[in-house]
Every structure is written in structure tokens, then in C-alpha cells.
mmCIF file of C-alpha atoms in Angstrom:
data_model
loop_
_atom_site.group_PDB
_atom_site.id
_atom_site.type_symbol
_atom_site.label_atom_id
_atom_site.label_comp_id
_atom_site.label_asym_id
_atom_site.label_seq_id
_atom_site.Cartn_x
_atom_site.Cartn_y
_atom_site.Cartn_z
ATOM 1 C CA MET L 71 0.097 -0.118 0.013
ATOM 2 C CA THR L 72 1.197 3.532 -1.013
ATOM 3 C CA ALA L 73 1.185 6.612 1.471
ATOM 4 C CA LYS L 74 -1.658 7.801 -0.827
ATOM 5 C CA GLU L 75 -3.914 5.156 -0.581
ATOM 6 C CA LEU L 76 -2.623 5.261 3.091
ATOM 7 C CA VAL L 77 -4.162 8.458 3.609
ATOM 8 C CA GLU L 78 -6.985 7.752 0.815
ATOM 9 C CA ASP L 79 -8.198 5.032 2.976
ATOM 10 C CA ILE L 80 -7.891 6.639 6.207
ATOM 11 C CA ARG L 81 -11.097 7.635 7.662
ATOM 12 C CA ARG L 82 -12.172 10.719 7.460
ATOM 13 C CA VAL L 83 -14.916 12.785 9.998
ATOM 14 C CA ASP L 84 -17.520 15.513 8.810
ATOM 15 C CA ALA L 85 -16.596 18.867 9.567
ATOM 16 C CA GLY L 86 -20.096 20.329 9.308
ATOM 17 C CA ASP L 87 -19.417 22.722 6.562
ATOM 18 C CA GLY L 88 -19.355 20.188 3.753
ATOM 19 C CA GLY L 89 -16.144 19.604 3.741
ATOM 20 C CA TRP L 90 -14.198 16.364 5.491
ATOM 21 C CA ARG L 91 -11.287 16.600 7.726
ATOM 22 C CA LEU L 92 -9.091 13.269 9.459
ATOM 23 C CA THR L 93 -9.395 13.625 13.188
ATOM 24 C CA PHE L 94 -5.319 12.590 14.743
ATOM 25 C CA ASP L 95 -6.454 9.379 16.213
ATOM 26 C CA ASP L 96 -7.591 7.943 13.553
ATOM 27 C CA ALA L 97 -4.506 8.591 11.490
ATOM 28 C CA ALA L 98 -2.191 8.302 13.581
ATOM 29 C CA HIS L 99 -4.046 4.533 14.148
ATOM 30 C CA GLU L 100 -4.290 3.711 10.433
ATOM 31 C CA ILE L 101 -0.527 4.677 10.646
ATOM 32 C CA GLU L 102 0.379 2.892 13.220
ATOM 33 C CA GLU L 103 -1.467 -0.572 12.054
ATOM 34 C CA TYR L 104 0.046 -0.099 8.590
ATOM 35 C CA SER L 105 3.678 0.602 10.193
ATOM 36 C CA TYR L 106 2.847 -2.576 12.484
ATOM 37 C CA ALA L 107 2.140 -4.480 9.346
ATOM 38 C CA LYS L 108 4.940 -3.690 7.151
ATOM 39 C CA ASN L 109 7.747 -4.059 10.127
ATOM 40 C CA GLU L 110 6.121 -7.456 10.667
ATOM 41 C CA GLU L 111 6.344 -8.290 7.634
ATOM 42 C CA LEU L 112 10.370 -7.100 7.756
ATOM 43 C CA CYS L 113 10.903 -8.885 10.816
ATOM 44 C CA LYS L 114 9.498 -12.387 9.311
ATOM 45 C CA ILE L 115 12.791 -11.937 6.273
ATOM 46 C CA MET L 116 15.275 -10.755 8.515
ATOM 47 C CA ASP L 117 15.050 -14.250 11.286
ATOM 48 C CA LYS L 118 14.768 -16.155 7.617
ATOM 49 C CA TYR L 119 17.737 -14.157 7.505
ATOM 50 C CA GLU L 120 19.384 -14.634 10.670
ATOM 51 C CA ASN L 121 18.866 -18.392 10.621
ATOM 52 C CA ALA L 122 19.622 -19.669 7.330
ATOM 53 C CA LEU L 123 22.858 -16.976 7.815
ATOM 54 C CA SER L 124 23.270 -19.036 10.887
ATOM 55 C CA GLU L 125 23.351 -22.568 9.921
ATOM 56 C CA CYS L 126 25.836 -21.353 7.070
ATOM 57 C CA THR L 127 28.343 -20.403 10.392
ATOM 58 C CA LYS L 128 27.487 -23.031 12.393
ATOM 59 C CA ALA L 129 28.625 -25.288 9.020
ATOM 60 C CA LEU L 130 31.571 -23.395 8.485
ATOM 61 C CA ASN L 131 32.858 -23.619 12.340
ATOM 62 C CA VAL L 132 32.366 -27.141 12.584
ATOM 63 C CA ILE L 133 34.012 -27.523 9.335
ATOM 64 C CA GLU L 134 36.841 -25.722 10.103
ATOM 65 C CA SER L 135 37.248 -27.198 13.550
ATOM 66 C CA LEU L 136 38.091 -30.466 12.518
ATOM 67 C CA GLU L 137 41.240 -32.523 11.701
ATOM 68 C CA ASP L 138 40.033 -33.878 7.899
ATOM 69 C CA PRO L 139 37.613 -30.952 6.737
ATOM 70 C CA GLU L 140 36.406 -33.509 3.643
ATOM 71 C CA TRP L 141 33.692 -35.260 5.906
ATOM 72 C CA HIS L 142 31.740 -34.960 8.613
ATOM 73 C CA PRO L 143 28.898 -37.708 9.871
ATOM 74 C CA GLU L 144 26.296 -34.684 9.820
ATOM 75 C CA TYR L 145 26.420 -33.739 6.090
ATOM 76 C CA GLU L 146 25.183 -35.564 3.644
ATOM 77 C CA TYR L 147 28.066 -34.749 0.913
ATOM 78 C CA ARG L 148 31.957 -34.057 1.250
ATOM 79 C CA ILE L 149 33.586 -30.883 0.346
ATOM 80 C CA LYS L 150 36.371 -31.088 -2.237
ATOM 81 C CA PRO L 151 39.838 -28.924 -0.988
ATOM 82 C CA ALA L 152 41.419 -27.088 -3.453
ATOM 83 C CA PRO L 153 44.595 -29.277 -4.327
ATOM 84 C CA LYS L 154 47.542 -27.860 -2.970
ATOM 85 C CA TYR L 155 51.105 -27.187 -4.578
ATOM 86 C CA VAL L 156 54.597 -27.181 -3.150
ATOM 87 C CA SER L 157 57.758 -26.175 -5.996
ATOM 88 C CA PHE L 158 59.985 -29.120 -7.361
ATOM 89 C CA GLU L 159 62.672 -31.307 -5.454
ATOM 90 C CA PRO L 160 65.901 -31.500 -6.684
ATOM 91 C CA SER L 161 65.182 -35.325 -7.443
ATOM 92 C CA ASP L 162 62.501 -34.477 -9.184
ATOM 93 C CA ILE L 163 63.582 -34.157 -13.204
ATOM 94 C CA LEU L 164 62.843 -31.513 -15.259
ATOM 95 C CA ILE L 165 64.622 -31.310 -18.448
ATOM 96 C CA GLY L 166 62.918 -30.691 -21.345
ATOM 97 C CA LYS L 167 59.482 -28.991 -19.629
ATOM 98 C CA HIS L 168 58.151 -26.782 -21.592
ATOM 99 C CA VAL L 169 57.002 -23.759 -19.517
ATOM 100 C CA ARG L 170 55.416 -20.301 -19.499
ATOM 101 C CA SER L 171 55.710 -17.208 -17.394
ATOM 102 C CA LYS L 172 52.166 -16.462 -16.169
ATOM 103 C CA THR L 173 52.966 -12.576 -16.943
ATOM 104 C CA SER L 174 53.657 -13.208 -20.274
ATOM 105 C CA PRO L 175 51.909 -16.904 -21.909
ATOM 106 C CA ASP L 176 52.707 -16.035 -25.515
ATOM 107 C CA ILE L 177 56.052 -16.493 -24.300
ATOM 108 C CA ILE L 178 57.593 -20.309 -23.964
ATOM 109 C CA HIS L 179 60.467 -21.529 -22.083
ATOM 110 C CA VAL L 180 61.831 -24.995 -21.829
ATOM 111 C CA ILE L 181 63.884 -25.879 -19.211
ATOM 112 C CA THR L 182 67.516 -27.004 -20.462
ATOM 113 C CA SER L 183 69.071 -28.189 -17.256
ATOM 114 C CA GLN L 184 69.269 -28.477 -13.542
ATOM 115 C CA ASN L 185 71.049 -28.326 -10.749
ATOM 116 C CA ASN L 186 69.716 -29.231 -6.970
ATOM 117 C CA ASP L 187 68.535 -25.159 -6.484
ATOM 118 C CA SER L 188 67.513 -24.578 -9.862
ATOM 119 C CA VAL L 189 66.457 -25.217 -13.637
ATOM 120 C CA TYR L 190 67.677 -23.022 -16.613
ATOM 121 C CA LEU L 191 65.124 -22.115 -18.701
ATOM 122 C CA GLY L 192 67.188 -21.767 -21.994
ATOM 123 C CA GLY L 193 69.881 -19.536 -20.832
ATOM 124 C CA ARG L 194 67.945 -18.122 -18.056
ATOM 125 C CA LEU L 195 69.077 -19.250 -14.946
ATOM 126 C CA CYS L 196 65.564 -19.486 -12.876
ATOM 127 C CA SER L 197 65.525 -20.990 -8.894
ATOM 128 C CA ARG L 198 62.791 -23.475 -8.187
ATOM 129 C CA TRP L 199 61.104 -21.438 -5.812
ATOM 130 C CA GLU L 200 60.809 -18.883 -8.804
ATOM 131 C CA LEU L 201 59.834 -21.700 -11.460
ATOM 132 C CA PHE L 202 56.863 -22.124 -8.779
ATOM 133 C CA ILE L 203 55.737 -18.758 -8.513
ATOM 134 C CA GLU L 204 55.365 -17.099 -11.533
ATOM 135 C CA TYR L 205 55.386 -19.930 -14.806
ATOM 136 C CA GLU L 206 53.057 -22.269 -14.903
ATOM 137 C CA PHE L 207 53.167 -25.641 -18.236
ATOM 138 C CA LEU L 208 51.527 -25.392 -20.919
ATOM 139 C CA ASP L 209 48.099 -26.303 -19.671
ATOM 140 C CA GLY L 210 47.907 -23.876 -16.903
ATOM 141 C CA SER L 211 49.088 -26.606 -14.783
ATOM 142 C CA PRO L 212 51.234 -24.955 -11.664
ATOM 143 C CA CYS L 213 54.981 -25.716 -12.079
ATOM 144 C CA GLY L 214 54.825 -27.481 -8.886
ATOM 145 C CA LYS L 215 53.760 -30.851 -7.348
ATOM 146 C CA LEU L 216 51.152 -31.352 -5.018
ATOM 147 C CA LYS L 217 51.741 -31.027 -1.567
ATOM 148 C CA GLU L 218 51.404 -35.090 -0.459
ATOM 149 C CA GLU L 219 49.603 -35.045 2.898
ATOM 150 C CA LYS L 220 49.907 -36.305 6.159
ATOM 151 C CA LYS L 221 47.703 -39.543 7.189
#
């Protein structure tokens, strides 16, 4: 109901001179009822929102408190964590792999040599950590290996 409809709907009293006038009590009462109804409607919406937010927060707190967040008996589904990568180790053979810079993906490099700390991208020396942070394989996967989870 708009304010205009509300005003038109408010009871009016004959002023005696052929005109109509609103009584203050009637107008105040009608406006109070309208405001209460709208407030009640808004309160119901807010309660639904707060309940949903509370449920989400409760679920997140349960998940964060678990050592293994992938499964909880109260839930019907599993949450697959994002894979975590770490830089390559010296024992990993990288010679011949093609990589590209994350900032300049059009330029492709080939790992031509490696030692304990670093690799050579053509003639450029690059640490294994720099390779992990700044480069990716041509398929978009990180220049690192999946972190082994402790069981």
C-alpha cells in the first residue's frame, strides 16, 4: 500500500461545513497499524535471513574445527579441498619440460638444465621457487607438485 492509498483509506470525519477532515487519532492509528504490518513483514524476512546465516556459520565452524574437513557424519556430501602444490624438489627431473610465464603467457621456455637449487630456462637461471611462483606448464597447471597430505 502506498502512502497515497493509506491517506485515502484513513477514515474521515464530516467537518460540518460540507468538507471532510481527518481526526488525528484515526490517522495516527491507521499509520501505526500500517507501520506495524510492514515492520512485522520485514521482521519475518530478517528472521529467515538470520536463521540461514546462522546455519551457514555453524556449518563453517564445524568444518574449520575438524582435522579432516572433507567429511563430517552430519552432512550428506563431501567437500573437496582445493589441491595444494609445492615447488619441485631436486630429485624431480624437469629437463625438457615446456613452461610459460604467468605474466607473459605468449613466451614459452624449455627447461634445458637443472641443479639442486635451480633450473635453466634456455639460458636464464631460475630458482625452483621462482619457477613455482612465476611460471606454469602449457596446460595451465602450476610448476610444482601436489603436496602430500599427512595421514
